[in-house]
PDB file of C-alpha atoms in Angstrom:
ATOM      1  CA  MET A 414      -9.937 -11.746 -25.187  1.00  0.00           C
ATOM      2  CA  SER A 415      -9.927 -15.180 -26.753  1.00  0.00           C
ATOM      3  CA  THR A 416      -7.189 -17.444 -25.441  1.00  0.00           C
ATOM      4  CA  THR A 417      -7.201 -19.607 -28.539  1.00  0.00           C
ATOM      5  CA  GLY A 418      -5.076 -18.941 -31.574  1.00  0.00           C
ATOM      6  CA  ALA A 419      -2.320 -20.158 -33.841  1.00  0.00           C
ATOM      7  CA  THR A 420       0.465 -19.594 -31.325  1.00  0.00           C
ATOM      8  CA  ALA A 421       1.610 -22.811 -29.675  1.00  0.00           C
ATOM      9  CA  ASP A 422       1.886 -21.083 -26.315  1.00  0.00           C
ATOM     10  CA  PRO A 423      -0.304 -17.953 -26.431  1.00  0.00           C
ATOM     11  CA  LEU A 424       0.231 -17.205 -22.745  1.00  0.00           C
ATOM     12  CA  ALA A 425       3.975 -17.038 -23.284  1.00  0.00           C
ATOM     13  CA  ALA A 426       3.371 -14.577 -26.109  1.00  0.00           C
ATOM     14  CA  LEU A 427       1.443 -12.349 -23.715  1.00  0.00           C
ATOM     15  CA  GLY A 428       4.430 -12.378 -21.391  1.00  0.00           C
ATOM     16  CA  ALA A 429       6.401 -10.500 -24.030  1.00  0.00           C
ATOM     17  CA  LEU A 430       3.925  -7.633 -24.388  1.00  0.00           C
ATOM     18  CA  PRO A 431       5.394  -4.177 -23.715  1.00  0.00           C
ATOM     19  CA  GLY A 432       5.643  -3.526 -19.983  1.00  0.00           C
ATOM     20  CA  VAL A 433       4.744  -7.066 -18.936  1.00  0.00           C
ATOM     21  CA  PRO A 434       8.315  -8.320 -18.304  1.00  0.00           C
ATOM     22  CA  GLU A 435       8.878  -5.319 -16.046  1.00  0.00           C
ATOM     23  CA  SER A 436       5.667  -6.091 -14.129  1.00  0.00           C
ATOM     24  CA  VAL A 437       6.695  -9.723 -13.744  1.00  0.00           C
ATOM     25  CA  GLU A 438      10.095  -8.747 -12.365  1.00  0.00           C
ATOM     26  CA  SER A 439       8.608  -6.178  -9.985  1.00  0.00           C
ATOM     27  CA  VAL A 440       6.177  -8.775  -8.625  1.00  0.00           C
ATOM     28  CA  ARG A 441       8.942 -11.336  -8.171  1.00  0.00           C
ATOM     29  CA  LYS A 442      11.015  -8.873  -6.153  1.00  0.00           C
ATOM     30  CA  ALA A 443       8.039  -7.900  -3.975  1.00  0.00           C
ATOM     31  CA  VAL A 444       7.210 -11.540  -3.252  1.00  0.00           C
ATOM     32  CA  ASP A 445      10.852 -12.379  -2.530  1.00  0.00           C
ATOM     33  CA  ARG A 446      11.057  -9.527  -0.023  1.00  0.00           C
ATOM     34  CA  VAL A 447       8.163 -10.729   2.094  1.00  0.00           C
ATOM     35  CA  TYR A 448       9.294 -14.358   1.917  1.00  0.00           C
ATOM     36  CA  GLY A 449      12.721 -13.218   3.063  1.00  0.00           C
ATOM     37  CA  HIS A 450      11.367 -11.475   6.157  1.00  0.00           C
ATOM     38  CA  ARG A 451      12.861 -13.109   9.230  1.00  0.00           C
ATOM     39  CA  ILE A 452       9.478 -13.480  10.957  1.00  0.00           C
ATOM     40  CA  MET A 453       8.483 -15.872   8.145  1.00  0.00           C
ATOM     41  CA  ARG A 454      10.898 -18.470   9.505  1.00  0.00           C
ATOM     42  CA  ARG A 455       8.930 -18.738  12.756  1.00  0.00           C
ATOM     43  CA  ARG A 456       5.421 -17.482  12.067  1.00  0.00           C
ATOM     44  CA  SER A 457       4.578 -18.333   8.460  1.00  0.00           C
ATOM     45  CA  PRO A 458       1.289 -20.126   9.365  1.00  0.00           C
ATOM     46  CA  ALA A 459       0.113 -16.982  11.151  1.00  0.00           C
ATOM     47  CA  ILE A 460       0.991 -14.849   8.097  1.00  0.00           C
ATOM     48  CA  THR A 461      -0.858 -17.264   5.810  1.00  0.00           C
ATOM     49  CA  SER A 462      -3.944 -17.192   8.018  1.00  0.00           C
ATOM     50  CA  GLU A 463      -3.983 -13.412   8.215  1.00  0.00           C
ATOM     51  CA  ALA A 464      -3.424 -13.085   4.457  1.00  0.00           C
ATOM     52  CA  ALA A 465      -6.395 -15.377   3.818  1.00  0.00           C
ATOM     53  CA  LEU A 466      -8.653 -13.247   5.996  1.00  0.00           C
ATOM     54  CA  ARG A 467      -7.512  -9.999   4.404  1.00  0.00           C
ATOM     55  CA  GLY A 468      -7.756 -11.472   0.914  1.00  0.00           C
ATOM     56  CA  ALA A 469     -11.337 -12.585   1.513  1.00  0.00           C
ATOM     57  CA  ARG A 470     -12.228  -9.146   2.857  1.00  0.00           C
ATOM     58  CA  GLY A 471     -10.728  -7.500  -0.232  1.00  0.00           C
ATOM     59  CA  SER A 472     -12.528  -9.802  -2.651  1.00  0.00           C
ATOM     60  CA  ALA A 473     -15.846  -9.237  -0.884  1.00  0.00           C
ATOM     61  CA  ALA A 474     -15.297  -5.471  -1.063  1.00  0.00           C
ATOM     62  CA  LEU A 475     -14.967  -5.661  -4.834  1.00  0.00           C
ATOM     63  CA  SER A 476     -18.272  -7.549  -4.935  1.00  0.00           C
ATOM     64  CA  GLY A 477     -20.078  -4.836  -2.999  1.00  0.00           C
ATOM     65  CA  ALA A 478     -19.553  -5.876   0.639  1.00  0.00           C
ATOM     66  CA  ASP A 479     -16.883  -3.452   1.850  1.00  0.00           C
ATOM     67  CA  TRP A 480     -16.637  -4.394   5.514  1.00  0.00           C
ATOM     68  CA  ALA A 481     -13.962  -3.353   7.961  1.00  0.00           C
ATOM     69  CA  LEU A 482     -11.376  -6.067   8.577  1.00  0.00           C
ATOM     70  CA  GLU A 483     -12.251  -6.329  12.262  1.00  0.00           C
ATOM     71  CA  GLU A 484     -15.910  -6.826  11.405  1.00  0.00           C
ATOM     72  CA  VAL A 485     -14.989  -9.741   9.159  1.00  0.00           C
ATOM     73  CA  ARG A 486     -12.723 -11.115  11.867  1.00  0.00           C
ATOM     74  CA  ARG A 487     -15.307 -11.041  14.656  1.00  0.00           C
ATOM     75  CA  ARG A 488     -18.418 -12.188  12.772  1.00  0.00           C
ATOM     76  CA  THR A 489     -19.522 -15.812  12.889  1.00  0.00           C
ATOM     77  CA  ASP A 490     -22.909 -15.555  11.160  1.00  0.00           C
ATOM     78  CA  PHE A 491     -22.829 -14.784   7.448  1.00  0.00           C
ATOM     79  CA  GLY A 492     -26.314 -15.920   6.518  1.00  0.00           C
ATOM     80  CA  GLY A 493     -28.152 -12.658   7.049  1.00  0.00           C
ATOM     81  CA  ASP A 494     -28.374  -9.894   4.447  1.00  0.00           C
ATOM     82  CA  ASP A 495     -26.855  -9.831   0.962  1.00  0.00           C
ATOM     83  CA  GLU A 496     -23.570  -8.265   2.102  1.00  0.00           C
ATOM     84  CA  ALA A 497     -23.113 -10.852   4.843  1.00  0.00           C
ATOM     85  CA  ARG A 498     -23.650 -13.648   2.330  1.00  0.00           C
ATOM     86  CA  VAL A 499     -21.032 -12.124   0.007  1.00  0.00           C
ATOM     87  CA  VAL A 500     -18.487 -11.957   2.829  1.00  0.00           C
ATOM     88  CA  GLY A 501     -19.311 -15.517   3.859  1.00  0.00           C
ATOM     89  CA  ALA A 502     -18.869 -16.730   0.283  1.00  0.00           C
ATOM     90  CA  ALA A 503     -15.481 -14.957   0.024  1.00  0.00           C
ATOM     91  CA  LEU A 504     -14.284 -16.579   3.248  1.00  0.00           C
ATOM     92  CA  ARG A 505     -15.410 -20.045   2.138  1.00  0.00           C
ATOM     93  CA  LEU A 506     -13.728 -19.668  -1.242  1.00  0.00           C
ATOM     94  CA  THR A 507     -10.442 -18.557   0.278  1.00  0.00           C
ATOM     95  CA  ALA A 508     -10.471 -21.572   2.591  1.00  0.00           C
ATOM     96  CA  GLU A 509     -11.356 -23.901  -0.286  1.00  0.00           C
ATOM     97  CA  ALA A 510      -8.643 -22.650  -2.659  1.00  0.00           C
ATOM     98  CA  GLY A 511      -5.841 -24.494  -0.908  1.00  0.00           C
ATOM     99  CA  GLN A 512      -7.731 -27.785  -1.119  1.00  0.00           C
ATOM    100  CA  LEU A 513      -8.038 -27.656  -4.895  1.00  0.00           C
ATOM    101  CA  LEU A 514      -4.453 -27.073  -6.000  1.00  0.00           C
ATOM    102  CA  SER A 515      -3.786 -30.691  -6.999  1.00  0.00           C
ATOM    103  CA  ILE A 516      -6.955 -30.841  -9.100  1.00  0.00           C
ATOM    104  CA  TRP A 517      -6.541 -27.511 -10.884  1.00  0.00           C
ATOM    105  CA  ARG A 518      -3.873 -28.546 -13.404  1.00  0.00           C
ATOM    106  CA  GLN A 519      -5.739 -31.737 -14.332  1.00  0.00           C
ATOM    107  CA  SER A 520      -9.336 -30.503 -14.296  1.00  0.00           C
ATOM    108  CA  PRO A 521      -9.754 -26.737 -13.999  1.00  0.00           C
ATOM    109  CA  LEU A 522     -13.416 -26.848 -15.033  1.00  0.00           C
ATOM    110  CA  ARG A 523     -14.133 -29.257 -12.192  1.00  0.00           C
ATOM    111  CA  VAL A 524     -12.458 -26.818  -9.794  1.00  0.00           C
ATOM    112  CA  LEU A 525     -14.494 -23.889 -11.103  1.00  0.00           C
ATOM    113  CA  ALA A 526     -17.706 -25.867 -10.679  1.00  0.00           C
ATOM    114  CA  ARG A 527     -16.674 -26.695  -7.122  1.00  0.00           C
ATOM    115  CA  LEU A 528     -15.935 -23.042  -6.400  1.00  0.00           C
ATOM    116  CA  HIS A 529     -19.419 -22.070  -7.532  1.00  0.00           C
ATOM    117  CA  LEU A 530     -20.953 -24.710  -5.278  1.00  0.00           C
ATOM    118  CA  VAL A 531     -18.917 -23.416  -2.334  1.00  0.00           C
ATOM    119  CA  ALA A 532     -19.767 -19.776  -3.039  1.00  0.00           C
ATOM    120  CA  ALA A 533     -23.488 -20.313  -3.590  1.00  0.00           C
ATOM    121  CA  ALA A 534     -23.837 -22.710  -0.639  1.00  0.00           C
ATOM    122  CA  ARG A 535     -27.170 -23.976  -1.874  1.00  0.00           C
ATOM    123  CA  ASP A 536     -28.440 -26.924  -3.848  1.00  0.00           C
ATOM    124  CA  GLU A 537     -30.068 -25.653  -7.023  1.00  0.00           C
ATOM    125  CA  ASP A 538     -30.011 -26.713 -10.643  1.00  0.00           C
ATOM    126  CA  ARG A 539     -28.065 -23.608 -11.668  1.00  0.00           C
ATOM    127  CA  VAL A 540     -25.322 -24.097  -9.087  1.00  0.00           C
ATOM    128  CA  GLY A 541     -22.062 -25.849  -9.988  1.00  0.00           C
ATOM    129  CA  ARG A 542     -22.354 -25.651 -13.754  1.00  0.00           C
ATOM    130  CA  PRO A 543     -21.862 -22.974 -16.446  1.00  0.00           C
ATOM    131  CA  ARG A 544     -24.964 -20.968 -17.256  1.00  0.00           C
ATOM    132  CA  GLN A 545     -27.224 -22.008 -20.077  1.00  0.00           C
ATOM    133  CA  ALA A 546     -28.915 -19.929 -22.777  1.00  0.00           C
ATOM    134  CA  GLY A 547     -31.520 -17.617 -21.320  1.00  0.00           C
ATOM    135  CA  GLU A 548     -30.251 -17.734 -17.737  1.00  0.00           C
ATOM    136  CA  ASP A 549     -29.597 -14.435 -15.996  1.00  0.00           C
ATOM    137  CA  VAL A 550     -26.347 -13.507 -14.263  1.00  0.00           C
ATOM    138  CA  GLU A 551     -26.205 -11.774 -10.888  1.00  0.00           C
ATOM    139  CA  GLU A 552     -23.077  -9.629 -11.251  1.00  0.00           C
ATOM    140  CA  PRO A 553     -24.357  -6.050 -10.971  1.00  0.00           C
ATOM    141  CA  LEU A 554     -20.951  -4.415 -10.532  1.00  0.00           C
ATOM    142  CA  VAL A 555     -19.663  -5.609 -13.922  1.00  0.00           C
ATOM    143  CA  GLU A 556     -21.579  -3.928 -16.720  1.00  0.00           C
ATOM    144  CA  LEU A 557     -19.687  -5.275 -19.723  1.00  0.00           C
ATOM    145  CA  ALA A 558     -21.611  -7.038 -22.466  1.00  0.00           C
ATOM    146  CA  LEU A 559     -22.422 -10.585 -21.432  1.00  0.00           C
ATOM    147  CA  PRO A 560     -21.097 -13.309 -23.773  1.00  0.00           C
ATOM    148  CA  SER A 561     -23.573 -15.939 -24.927  1.00  0.00           C
ATOM    149  CA  ALA A 562     -23.713 -19.332 -23.257  1.00  0.00           C
ATOM    150  CA  ALA A 563     -22.251 -20.878 -26.416  1.00  0.00           C
ATOM    151  CA  GLU A 564     -19.286 -18.477 -26.362  1.00  0.00           C
ATOM    152  CA  VAL A 565     -18.789 -19.150 -22.657  1.00  0.00           C
ATOM    153  CA  SER A 566     -18.613 -22.895 -23.299  1.00  0.00           C
ATOM    154  CA  GLY A 567     -16.047 -22.545 -26.079  1.00  0.00           C
ATOM    155  CA  ARG A 568     -13.813 -20.120 -24.245  1.00  0.00           C
ATOM    156  CA  LEU A 569     -13.917 -22.110 -21.003  1.00  0.00           C
ATOM    157  CA  GLU A 570     -12.787 -25.175 -22.907  1.00  0.00           C
ATOM    158  CA  GLY A 571      -9.982 -23.157 -24.491  1.00  0.00           C
ATOM    159  CA  LEU A 572      -8.888 -21.802 -21.130  1.00  0.00           C
ATOM    160  CA  ALA A 573      -8.969 -25.279 -19.592  1.00  0.00           C
ATOM    161  CA  ASP A 574      -6.839 -26.649 -22.436  1.00  0.00           C
ATOM    162  CA  LEU A 575      -4.207 -23.957 -21.865  1.00  0.00           C
ATOM    163  CA  ILE A 576      -4.031 -24.755 -18.161  1.00  0.00           C
ATOM    164  CA  ILE A 577      -3.846 -28.517 -18.677  1.00  0.00           C
ATOM    165  CA  GLN A 578      -1.188 -28.232 -21.394  1.00  0.00           C
ATOM    166  CA  GLY A 579       0.886 -25.879 -19.274  1.00  0.00           C
ATOM    167  CA  SER A 580       2.776 -22.803 -20.344  1.00  0.00           C
ATOM    168  CA  SER A 581       6.184 -21.241 -20.064  1.00  0.00           C
ATOM    169  CA  ALA A 582       4.505 -17.929 -19.260  1.00  0.00           C
ATOM    170  CA  PRO A 583       5.218 -16.327 -15.871  1.00  0.00           C
ATOM    171  CA  ALA A 584       2.710 -17.108 -13.143  1.00  0.00           C
ATOM    172  CA  LEU A 585       1.507 -13.510 -13.116  1.00  0.00           C
ATOM    173  CA  VAL A 586       0.498 -13.718 -16.781  1.00  0.00           C
ATOM    174  CA  THR A 587      -1.375 -16.996 -16.356  1.00  0.00           C
ATOM    175  CA  ALA A 588      -3.119 -15.757 -13.205  1.00  0.00           C
ATOM    176  CA  ALA A 589      -4.155 -12.498 -14.884  1.00  0.00           C
ATOM    177  CA  VAL A 590      -5.541 -14.285 -17.941  1.00  0.00           C
ATOM    178  CA  VAL A 591      -7.503 -16.770 -15.825  1.00  0.00           C
ATOM    179  CA  HIS A 592      -8.891 -13.926 -13.732  1.00  0.00           C
ATOM    180  CA  GLY A 593      -9.702 -11.757 -16.752  1.00  0.00           C
ATOM    181  CA  GLU A 594     -11.341 -14.537 -18.753  1.00  0.00           C
ATOM    182  CA  LEU A 595     -13.589 -15.618 -15.922  1.00  0.00           C
ATOM    183  CA  LEU A 596     -14.677 -12.083 -15.127  1.00  0.00           C
ATOM    184  CA  ALA A 597     -15.245 -11.283 -18.800  1.00  0.00           C
ATOM    185  CA  LEU A 598     -17.243 -14.469 -19.393  1.00  0.00           C
ATOM    186  CA  ARG A 599     -19.148 -14.571 -16.088  1.00  0.00           C
ATOM    187  CA  PRO A 600     -19.749 -18.275 -16.737  1.00  0.00           C
ATOM    188  CA  PHE A 601     -21.991 -18.883 -13.711  1.00  0.00           C
ATOM    189  CA  THR A 602     -25.298 -17.351 -12.734  1.00  0.00           C
ATOM    190  CA  SER A 603     -23.752 -15.768  -9.624  1.00  0.00           C
ATOM    191  CA  HIS A 604     -20.519 -15.105  -7.666  1.00  0.00           C
ATOM    192  CA  ASN A 605     -18.341 -14.784 -10.785  1.00  0.00           C
ATOM    193  CA  GLY A 606     -16.146 -12.009  -9.399  1.00  0.00           C
ATOM    194  CA  LEU A 607     -15.393 -13.948  -6.229  1.00  0.00           C
ATOM    195  CA  ILE A 608     -14.656 -17.084  -8.257  1.00  0.00           C
ATOM    196  CA  ALA A 609     -12.402 -15.235 -10.711  1.00  0.00           C
ATOM    197  CA  ARG A 610     -10.299 -13.798  -7.898  1.00  0.00           C
ATOM    198  CA  THR A 611     -10.122 -17.186  -6.176  1.00  0.00           C
ATOM    199  CA  ALA A 612      -8.915 -18.779  -9.404  1.00  0.00           C
ATOM    200  CA  GLU A 613      -6.212 -16.103  -9.634  1.00  0.00           C
ATOM    201  CA  ARG A 614      -5.196 -17.042  -6.070  1.00  0.00           C
ATOM    202  CA  ILE A 615      -5.028 -20.750  -7.019  1.00  0.00           C
ATOM    203  CA  VAL A 616      -2.728 -20.024  -9.959  1.00  0.00           C
ATOM    204  CA  LEU A 617      -0.392 -17.828  -7.913  1.00  0.00           C
ATOM    205  CA  ILE A 618      -0.118 -20.468  -5.185  1.00  0.00           C
ATOM    206  CA  GLY A 619       0.067 -23.517  -7.430  1.00  0.00           C
ATOM    207  CA  SER A 620       2.653 -21.965  -9.735  1.00  0.00           C
ATOM    208  CA  GLY A 621       5.122 -21.642  -6.874  1.00  0.00           C
ATOM    209  CA  LEU A 622       5.218 -17.861  -7.020  1.00  0.00           C
ATOM    210  CA  ASP A 623       3.349 -17.628  -3.703  1.00  0.00           C
ATOM    211  CA  PRO A 624       3.292 -21.187  -2.324  1.00  0.00           C
ATOM    212  CA  LYS A 625       2.417 -20.145   1.238  1.00  0.00           C
ATOM    213  CA  ALA A 626      -0.418 -17.862   0.062  1.00  0.00           C
ATOM    214  CA  ILE A 627       0.943 -14.784   1.825  1.00  0.00           C
ATOM    215  CA  CYS A 628       0.593 -12.249  -1.017  1.00  0.00           C
ATOM    216  CA  PRO A 629      -3.178 -11.784  -1.380  1.00  0.00           C
ATOM    217  CA  ALA A 630      -3.827 -10.091  -4.701  1.00  0.00           C
ATOM    218  CA  GLU A 631      -7.412  -9.476  -3.589  1.00  0.00           C
ATOM    219  CA  VAL A 632      -6.098  -6.959  -1.048  1.00  0.00           C
ATOM    220  CA  GLY A 633      -4.341  -5.079  -3.812  1.00  0.00           C
ATOM    221  CA  HIS A 634      -7.309  -5.140  -6.174  1.00  0.00           C
ATOM    222  CA  ALA A 635      -9.480  -3.651  -3.438  1.00  0.00           C
ATOM    223  CA  GLU A 636      -6.869  -1.034  -2.547  1.00  0.00           C
ATOM    224  CA  LEU A 637      -6.528   0.053  -6.170  1.00  0.00           C
ATOM    225  CA  GLY A 638     -10.299   0.536  -6.224  1.00  0.00           C
ATOM    226  CA  ARG A 639     -13.260  -0.801  -8.095  1.00  0.00           C
ATOM    227  CA  ALA A 640     -13.116   1.899 -10.788  1.00  0.00           C
ATOM    228  CA  ALA A 641      -9.506   1.069 -11.681  1.00  0.00           C
ATOM    229  CA  TYR A 642     -10.302  -2.642 -11.537  1.00  0.00           C
ATOM    230  CA  LEU A 643     -13.176  -2.339 -14.001  1.00  0.00           C
ATOM    231  CA  ALA A 644     -11.232   0.014 -16.280  1.00  0.00           C
ATOM    232  CA  ALA A 645      -8.360  -2.482 -16.450  1.00  0.00           C
ATOM    233  CA  LEU A 646     -10.841  -5.282 -17.142  1.00  0.00           C
ATOM    234  CA  GLU A 647     -12.267  -3.294 -20.046  1.00  0.00           C
ATOM    235  CA  GLY A 648      -8.751  -3.156 -21.476  1.00  0.00           C
ATOM    236  CA  TYR A 649      -8.478  -6.920 -21.207  1.00  0.00           C
ATOM    237  CA  VAL A 650     -11.843  -7.465 -22.855  1.00  0.00           C
ATOM    238  CA  SER A 651     -10.832  -5.159 -25.730  1.00  0.00           C
ATOM    239  CA  GLY A 652      -8.251  -7.744 -26.725  1.00  0.00           C
ATOM    240  CA  THR A 653      -5.746  -5.097 -27.815  1.00  0.00           C
ATOM    241  CA  PRO A 654      -2.085  -5.638 -26.864  1.00  0.00           C
ATOM    242  CA  ASP A 655      -2.079  -2.434 -24.817  1.00  0.00           C
ATOM    243  CA  GLY A 656      -5.325  -3.339 -23.070  1.00  0.00           C
ATOM    244  CA  VAL A 657      -4.203  -6.848 -22.185  1.00  0.00           C
ATOM    245  CA  ALA A 658      -0.792  -5.603 -21.028  1.00  0.00           C
ATOM    246  CA  ALA A 659      -2.471  -2.976 -18.830  1.00  0.00           C
ATOM    247  CA  TRP A 660      -4.657  -5.675 -17.223  1.00  0.00           C
ATOM    248  CA  ILE A 661      -1.636  -7.865 -16.506  1.00  0.00           C
ATOM    249  CA  ALA A 662       0.197  -4.874 -15.025  1.00  0.00           C
ATOM    250  CA  HIS A 663      -2.855  -4.073 -12.886  1.00  0.00           C
ATOM    251  CA  CYS A 664      -2.909  -7.626 -11.560  1.00  0.00           C
ATOM    252  CA  GLY A 665       0.825  -7.393 -10.906  1.00  0.00           C
ATOM    253  CA  ARG A 666       0.389  -4.222  -8.909  1.00  0.00           C
ATOM    254  CA  ALA A 667      -2.335  -5.973  -6.897  1.00  0.00           C
ATOM    255  CA  VAL A 668       0.044  -8.802  -5.986  1.00  0.00           C
ATOM    256  CA  GLU A 669       2.697  -6.266  -4.964  1.00  0.00           C
ATOM    257  CA  LEU A 670       0.210  -4.512  -2.692  1.00  0.00           C
ATOM    258  CA  GLY A 671      -0.789  -7.870  -1.227  1.00  0.00           C
ATOM    259  CA  ALA A 672       2.867  -8.567  -0.499  1.00  0.00           C
ATOM    260  CA  ARG A 673       3.198  -5.145   1.111  1.00  0.00           C
ATOM    261  CA  GLU A 674       0.193  -5.906   3.312  1.00  0.00           C
ATOM    262  CA  SER A 675       1.769  -9.116   4.564  1.00  0.00           C
ATOM    263  CA  THR A 676       5.081  -7.365   5.108  1.00  0.00           C
ATOM    264  CA  ALA A 677       3.241  -4.981   7.417  1.00  0.00           C
ATOM    265  CA  VAL A 678       1.761  -7.980   9.256  1.00  0.00           C
ATOM    266  CA  CYS A 679       5.264  -9.431   9.627  1.00  0.00           C
ATOM    267  CA  GLU A 680       6.525  -6.147  11.032  1.00  0.00           C
ATOM    268  CA  ALA A 681       3.648  -6.003  13.516  1.00  0.00           C
ATOM    269  CA  LEU A 682       4.321  -9.552  14.674  1.00  0.00           C
ATOM    270  CA  GLN A 683       8.018  -8.813  14.991  1.00  0.00           C
ATOM    271  CA  ARG A 684       7.329  -5.756  17.154  1.00  0.00           C
ATOM    272  CA  GLY A 685       5.048  -7.839  19.332  1.00  0.00           C
ATOM    273  CA  ALA A 686       7.731 -10.501  19.768  1.00  0.00           C
ATOM    274  CA  ALA A 687      10.481  -8.007  20.543  1.00  0.00           C
TER     275      ALA A 687
END
């Protein structure tokens, strides 16, 4: 879907699509419930830390490294095989997201370049910049047609303009569009799925919807499954109102499931403190 158009605030227009207001309200209630949990008053840093770990695990699973949570928790070396490198990249990106909030609204393209550097963890010409004509993309789990480098450049600029200008759209809508655009474009030669989900996380935190980062949408995306994730993405890429609305609703459900996950963590901590 192109984010450019005649509408002064196209993201706000998406917020009015059928079913989207209901998704936005459902997400807000789910987030409010976990923030209202009494354990949050005493143990919010622990919830944030656990949500980060579980979010990274979920994002890695969607990129082909579906490790058990305890395996992610105990490992210290992520430089071995391909799956280990994916998990390591997901963990680094989750840790980096919180450091980039102040830059995102002023220079989102700079943040995306930084995320690619962090994910790739190597110094190569292709790292930290959008792909150029003729360069391959390593994203085997997304089989949608790959936009040209020229289209990527134009749509990234359009997306950056929307973020810098700001929008009256709900945070869920903005986060879903950022996520969908980046995954549809695959602007880098690698790690695009991980970066897209990290950018969604940055929007949800920076918007104030989830300021303590305790509602990891990545957990929900993984729980809903890769097939549903890719089917919803196809709807977004179609550009139809129904397809875009279904993608936003899918992202909303993912946030709700992330909130449910952290609620369960709160309950476990409360039982342990009782």
